[in-house]
Amino acid sequence: MKPILSTLSILWIPLVIATVSCKTKQVEVKEWPSFGWMIKNGATTLPEGYKFTAYNMHHFMGAVDNFFYRHMVGINSDPSNPGFQNIILKPNFIKTMDFAKASYNSIHREIKAEWNKLNTNTYKYKIVIPANCKAQVILPKQKQVVKSGEHVFNVSL
């Protein structure tokens, strides 16, 4: 699949990444031209072109890092109660990846989430919820609310 992100304006990228088809295929592509190719070749800012000769002043991960936090590991604030006291954790397990790990420093302390592939259809999802917070954990075959602390889920797809 040819990456479509490479031909978009930086302003359109967040909208495209938010679509279901782009969540797994477009961001993980490592061939030229793609974000994966840029990262593999040392880009830390978004270049004007693929030869890295033009001035690099664009915020590189502005759209992509949001994808990693919100969609891959699933760390989201509850829109009905902003501020991360109520957290929504809804990860996407990507079959071509072995793990994903992220943390977010909220006003209530650090929120951690990570998943590791155990085999083709089984994952371990580990989360850490700060004190005095709770999280709604939404997984493919289960949904539950947990209180602060460390929690581990075995997930079968």
PDB file of C-alpha atoms in Angstrom:
ATOM      1  CA  MET A   1       0.000   0.000   0.000  1.00  0.00           C
ATOM      2  CA  LYS A   2       1.408   3.393  -0.988  1.00  0.00           C
ATOM      3  CA  PRO A   3       1.385   5.896   1.868  1.00  0.00           C
ATOM      4  CA  ILE A   4      -0.967   8.797   1.290  1.00  0.00           C
ATOM      5  CA  LEU A   5       0.321  10.899   4.172  1.00  0.00           C
ATOM      6  CA  SER A   6       3.345  11.958   2.169  1.00  0.00           C
ATOM      7  CA  THR A   7       1.311  14.021  -0.277  1.00  0.00           C
ATOM      8  CA  LEU A   8      -0.809  15.900   2.246  1.00  0.00           C
ATOM      9  CA  SER A   9      -0.476  19.320   3.785  1.00  0.00           C
ATOM     10  CA  ILE A  10       0.539  19.268   7.462  1.00  0.00           C
ATOM     11  CA  LEU A  11      -2.912  20.683   8.265  1.00  0.00           C
ATOM     12  CA  TRP A  12      -4.732  17.672   6.761  1.00  0.00           C
ATOM     13  CA  ILE A  13      -2.609  14.949   8.352  1.00  0.00           C
ATOM     14  CA  PRO A  14      -4.480  14.810  11.717  1.00  0.00           C
ATOM     15  CA  LEU A  15      -7.789  14.294   9.909  1.00  0.00           C
ATOM     16  CA  VAL A  16      -6.448  11.515   7.712  1.00  0.00           C
ATOM     17  CA  ILE A  17      -4.708   9.703  10.567  1.00  0.00           C
ATOM     18  CA  ALA A  18      -7.982   9.717  12.518  1.00  0.00           C
ATOM     19  CA  THR A  19      -9.666   7.531   9.892  1.00  0.00           C
ATOM     20  CA  VAL A  20      -9.850   3.802  10.511  1.00  0.00           C
ATOM     21  CA  SER A  21      -7.909   2.780   7.403  1.00  0.00           C
ATOM     22  CA  CYS A  22      -4.966   5.003   8.307  1.00  0.00           C
ATOM     23  CA  LYS A  23      -4.720   3.940  11.914  1.00  0.00           C
ATOM     24  CA  THR A  24      -2.577   0.925  11.171  1.00  0.00           C
ATOM     25  CA  LYS A  25      -1.403   0.959   7.565  1.00  0.00           C
ATOM     26  CA  GLN A  26      -0.340   4.522   6.813  1.00  0.00           C
ATOM     27  CA  VAL A  27       1.709   5.265   9.916  1.00  0.00           C
ATOM     28  CA  GLU A  28       3.712   2.032  10.034  1.00  0.00           C
ATOM     29  CA  VAL A  29       4.843   2.108   6.380  1.00  0.00           C
ATOM     30  CA  LYS A  30       8.658   2.311   6.153  1.00  0.00           C
ATOM     31  CA  GLU A  31       9.079   2.760   2.386  1.00  0.00           C
ATOM     32  CA  TRP A  32       9.646   6.107   0.684  1.00  0.00           C
ATOM     33  CA  PRO A  33       7.663   8.380   0.895  1.00  0.00           C
ATOM     34  CA  SER A  34       6.144   8.054   4.391  1.00  0.00           C
ATOM     35  CA  PHE A  35       6.487   9.150   8.007  1.00  0.00           C
ATOM     36  CA  GLY A  36       8.042   5.776   8.792  1.00  0.00           C
ATOM     37  CA  TRP A  37      10.699   6.369   6.131  1.00  0.00           C
ATOM     38  CA  MET A  38      11.420   9.852   7.515  1.00  0.00           C
ATOM     39  CA  ILE A  39      11.835   8.535  11.072  1.00  0.00           C
ATOM     40  CA  LYS A  40      14.015   5.653   9.858  1.00  0.00           C
ATOM     41  CA  ASN A  41      16.253   8.200   8.120  1.00  0.00           C
ATOM     42  CA  GLY A  42      16.686  10.468  11.133  1.00  0.00           C
ATOM     43  CA  ALA A  43      14.058  13.169  10.658  1.00  0.00           C
ATOM     44  CA  THR A  44      13.144  15.090  13.807  1.00  0.00           C
ATOM     45  CA  THR A  45      11.278  17.892  12.049  1.00  0.00           C
ATOM     46  CA  LEU A  46       9.137  17.789   8.933  1.00  0.00           C
ATOM     47  CA  PRO A  47      11.283  18.628   5.887  1.00  0.00           C
ATOM     48  CA  GLU A  48      10.133  20.668   2.906  1.00  0.00           C
ATOM     49  CA  GLY A  49      10.917  17.675   0.699  1.00  0.00           C
ATOM     50  CA  TYR A  50      12.153  14.090   0.898  1.00  0.00           C
ATOM     51  CA  LYS A  51      15.800  14.952   0.187  1.00  0.00           C
ATOM     52  CA  PHE A  52      16.107  16.766   3.562  1.00  0.00           C
ATOM     53  CA  THR A  53      17.789  19.719   1.842  1.00  0.00           C
ATOM     54  CA  ALA A  54      15.207  22.401   2.619  1.00  0.00           C
ATOM     55  CA  TYR A  55      14.803  24.187   5.942  1.00  0.00           C
ATOM     56  CA  ASN A  56      13.195  21.904   8.539  1.00  0.00           C
ATOM     57  CA  MET A  57      10.936  24.068  10.672  1.00  0.00           C
ATOM     58  CA  HIS A  58       7.655  22.183  10.778  1.00  0.00           C
ATOM     59  CA  HIS A  59       6.464  20.491  13.962  1.00  0.00           C
ATOM     60  CA  PHE A  60       7.074  16.880  12.938  1.00  0.00           C
ATOM     61  CA  MET A  61       5.097  14.732  15.327  1.00  0.00           C
ATOM     62  CA  GLY A  62       2.177  17.101  15.917  1.00  0.00           C
ATOM     63  CA  ALA A  63      -0.302  14.814  14.214  1.00  0.00           C
ATOM     64  CA  VAL A  64       1.461  11.508  14.545  1.00  0.00           C
ATOM     65  CA  ASP A  65       2.226  11.553  18.274  1.00  0.00           C
ATOM     66  CA  ASN A  66      -1.452  12.141  19.005  1.00  0.00           C
ATOM     67  CA  PHE A  67      -2.161   8.940  17.063  1.00  0.00           C
ATOM     68  CA  PHE A  68       0.285   6.971  19.225  1.00  0.00           C
ATOM     69  CA  TYR A  69      -1.145   8.191  22.529  1.00  0.00           C
ATOM     70  CA  ARG A  70      -4.848   8.134  21.690  1.00  0.00           C
ATOM     71  CA  HIS A  71      -5.145   5.240  19.259  1.00  0.00           C
ATOM     72  CA  MET A  72      -2.240   2.826  19.701  1.00  0.00           C
ATOM     73  CA  VAL A  73      -1.964   2.691  23.510  1.00  0.00           C
ATOM     74  CA  GLY A  74      -5.397   4.251  24.001  1.00  0.00           C
ATOM     75  CA  ILE A  75      -4.820   7.077  26.525  1.00  0.00           C
ATOM     76  CA  ASN A  76      -7.766   9.486  26.283  1.00  0.00           C
ATOM     77  CA  SER A  77      -9.370  12.070  28.535  1.00  0.00           C
ATOM     78  CA  ASP A  78     -13.085  11.625  29.194  1.00  0.00           C
ATOM     79  CA  PRO A  79     -14.750  14.361  27.088  1.00  0.00           C
ATOM     80  CA  SER A  80     -17.617  14.639  29.595  1.00  0.00           C
ATOM     81  CA  ASN A  81     -15.143  15.196  32.463  1.00  0.00           C
ATOM     82  CA  PRO A  82     -11.906  16.732  31.098  1.00  0.00           C
ATOM     83  CA  GLY A  83      -8.700  16.852  33.116  1.00  0.00           C
ATOM     84  CA  PHE A  84      -7.759  13.154  33.200  1.00  0.00           C
ATOM     85  CA  GLN A  85      -9.384  12.352  36.545  1.00  0.00           C
ATOM     86  CA  ASN A  86     -11.601  10.055  34.497  1.00  0.00           C
ATOM     87  CA  ILE A  87      -9.506   8.340  31.857  1.00  0.00           C
ATOM     88  CA  ILE A  88     -10.683   6.361  28.854  1.00  0.00           C
ATOM     89  CA  LEU A  89      -8.274   3.628  27.770  1.00  0.00           C
ATOM     90  CA  LYS A  90      -9.098   2.121  24.389  1.00  0.00           C
ATOM     91  CA  PRO A  91      -6.039   0.661  22.643  1.00  0.00           C
ATOM     92  CA  ASN A  92      -5.752  -0.627  19.091  1.00  0.00           C
ATOM     93  CA  PHE A  93      -3.695  -3.796  18.847  1.00  0.00           C
ATOM     94  CA  ILE A  94      -1.774  -3.691  15.577  1.00  0.00           C
ATOM     95  CA  LYS A  95      -0.938  -7.156  14.293  1.00  0.00           C
ATOM     96  CA  THR A  96       2.248  -6.068  12.522  1.00  0.00           C
ATOM     97  CA  MET A  97       3.721  -4.626  15.727  1.00  0.00           C
ATOM     98  CA  ASP A  98       5.050  -6.451  18.789  1.00  0.00           C
ATOM     99  CA  PHE A  99       4.437  -3.727  21.378  1.00  0.00           C
ATOM    100  CA  ALA A 100       3.376  -0.149  22.040  1.00  0.00           C
ATOM    101  CA  LYS A 101       4.188   1.871  25.151  1.00  0.00           C
ATOM    102  CA  ALA A 102       3.441   5.440  26.243  1.00  0.00           C
ATOM    103  CA  SER A 103       2.952   7.580  29.307  1.00  0.00           C
ATOM    104  CA  TYR A 104       1.225  10.911  29.827  1.00  0.00           C
ATOM    105  CA  ASN A 105       1.977  13.376  32.625  1.00  0.00           C
ATOM    106  CA  SER A 106      -1.465  14.614  33.650  1.00  0.00           C
ATOM    107  CA  ILE A 107      -2.212  17.066  36.460  1.00  0.00           C
ATOM    108  CA  HIS A 108      -2.949  13.992  38.599  1.00  0.00           C
ATOM    109  CA  ARG A 109       0.445  12.355  37.888  1.00  0.00           C
ATOM    110  CA  GLU A 110       1.653   9.941  35.240  1.00  0.00           C
ATOM    111  CA  ILE A 111      -0.731   7.694  33.292  1.00  0.00           C
ATOM    112  CA  LYS A 112       0.975   4.673  31.729  1.00  0.00           C
ATOM    113  CA  ALA A 113      -0.262   2.213  29.134  1.00  0.00           C
ATOM    114  CA  GLU A 114       1.485  -0.468  27.140  1.00  0.00           C
ATOM    115  CA  TRP A 115       0.666  -3.611  25.240  1.00  0.00           C
ATOM    116  CA  ASN A 116       2.818  -6.540  24.221  1.00  0.00           C
ATOM    117  CA  LYS A 117       1.994  -9.206  21.677  1.00  0.00           C
ATOM    118  CA  LEU A 118       2.134 -12.669  23.254  1.00  0.00           C
ATOM    119  CA  ASN A 119       1.188 -14.551  20.073  1.00  0.00           C
ATOM    120  CA  THR A 120      -0.818 -13.965  16.893  1.00  0.00           C
ATOM    121  CA  ASN A 121      -4.114 -13.098  18.595  1.00  0.00           C
ATOM    122  CA  THR A 122      -3.175 -12.560  22.250  1.00  0.00           C
ATOM    123  CA  TYR A 123      -1.851  -9.413  23.917  1.00  0.00           C
ATOM    124  CA  LYS A 124      -1.013  -8.266  27.424  1.00  0.00           C
ATOM    125  CA  TYR A 125      -2.281  -4.740  28.206  1.00  0.00           C
ATOM    126  CA  LYS A 126      -0.741  -3.105  31.268  1.00  0.00           C
ATOM    127  CA  ILE A 127      -1.913   0.239  32.675  1.00  0.00           C
ATOM    128  CA  VAL A 128      -1.053   2.464  35.630  1.00  0.00           C
ATOM    129  CA  ILE A 129      -3.733   4.883  36.853  1.00  0.00           C
ATOM    130  CA  PRO A 130      -2.777   7.775  39.198  1.00  0.00           C
ATOM    131  CA  ALA A 131      -4.189   8.066  42.740  1.00  0.00           C
ATOM    132  CA  ASN A 132      -7.737   9.442  43.031  1.00  0.00           C
ATOM    133  CA  CYS A 133      -8.434   8.707  39.361  1.00  0.00           C
ATOM    134  CA  LYS A 134     -10.381   6.001  37.576  1.00  0.00           C
ATOM    135  CA  ALA A 135     -10.305   4.597  34.074  1.00  0.00           C
ATOM    136  CA  GLN A 136     -12.835   3.073  31.746  1.00  0.00           C
ATOM    137  CA  VAL A 137     -10.933   0.295  29.971  1.00  0.00           C
ATOM    138  CA  ILE A 138     -12.422  -0.630  26.597  1.00  0.00           C
ATOM    139  CA  LEU A 139     -10.944  -3.774  25.057  1.00  0.00           C
ATOM    140  CA  PRO A 140     -12.203  -5.871  22.110  1.00  0.00           C
ATOM    141  CA  LYS A 141     -14.171  -8.359  24.252  1.00  0.00           C
ATOM    142  CA  GLN A 142     -14.462  -6.581  27.586  1.00  0.00           C
ATOM    143  CA  LYS A 143     -15.209  -3.226  29.124  1.00  0.00           C
ATOM    144  CA  GLN A 144     -14.759  -2.254  32.765  1.00  0.00           C
ATOM    145  CA  VAL A 145     -13.996   0.620  35.135  1.00  0.00           C
ATOM    146  CA  VAL A 146     -10.868   0.368  37.306  1.00  0.00           C
ATOM    147  CA  LYS A 147      -9.552   2.509  40.161  1.00  0.00           C
ATOM    148  CA  SER A 148      -6.049   3.870  40.629  1.00  0.00           C
ATOM    149  CA  GLY A 149      -3.140   1.472  40.625  1.00  0.00           C
ATOM    150  CA  GLU A 150      -1.541  -1.007  38.245  1.00  0.00           C
ATOM    151  CA  HIS A 151      -3.755  -3.340  36.202  1.00  0.00           C
ATOM    152  CA  VAL A 152      -2.920  -6.085  33.700  1.00  0.00           C
ATOM    153  CA  PHE A 153      -5.341  -7.505  31.126  1.00  0.00           C
ATOM    154  CA  ASN A 154      -4.921 -10.517  28.860  1.00  0.00           C
ATOM    155  CA  VAL A 155      -6.608  -9.700  25.580  1.00  0.00           C
ATOM    156  CA  SER A 156      -7.697 -12.191  22.915  1.00  0.00           C
ATOM    157  CA  LEU A 157      -8.707 -10.823  19.538  1.00  0.00           C
TER     158      LEU A 157
END
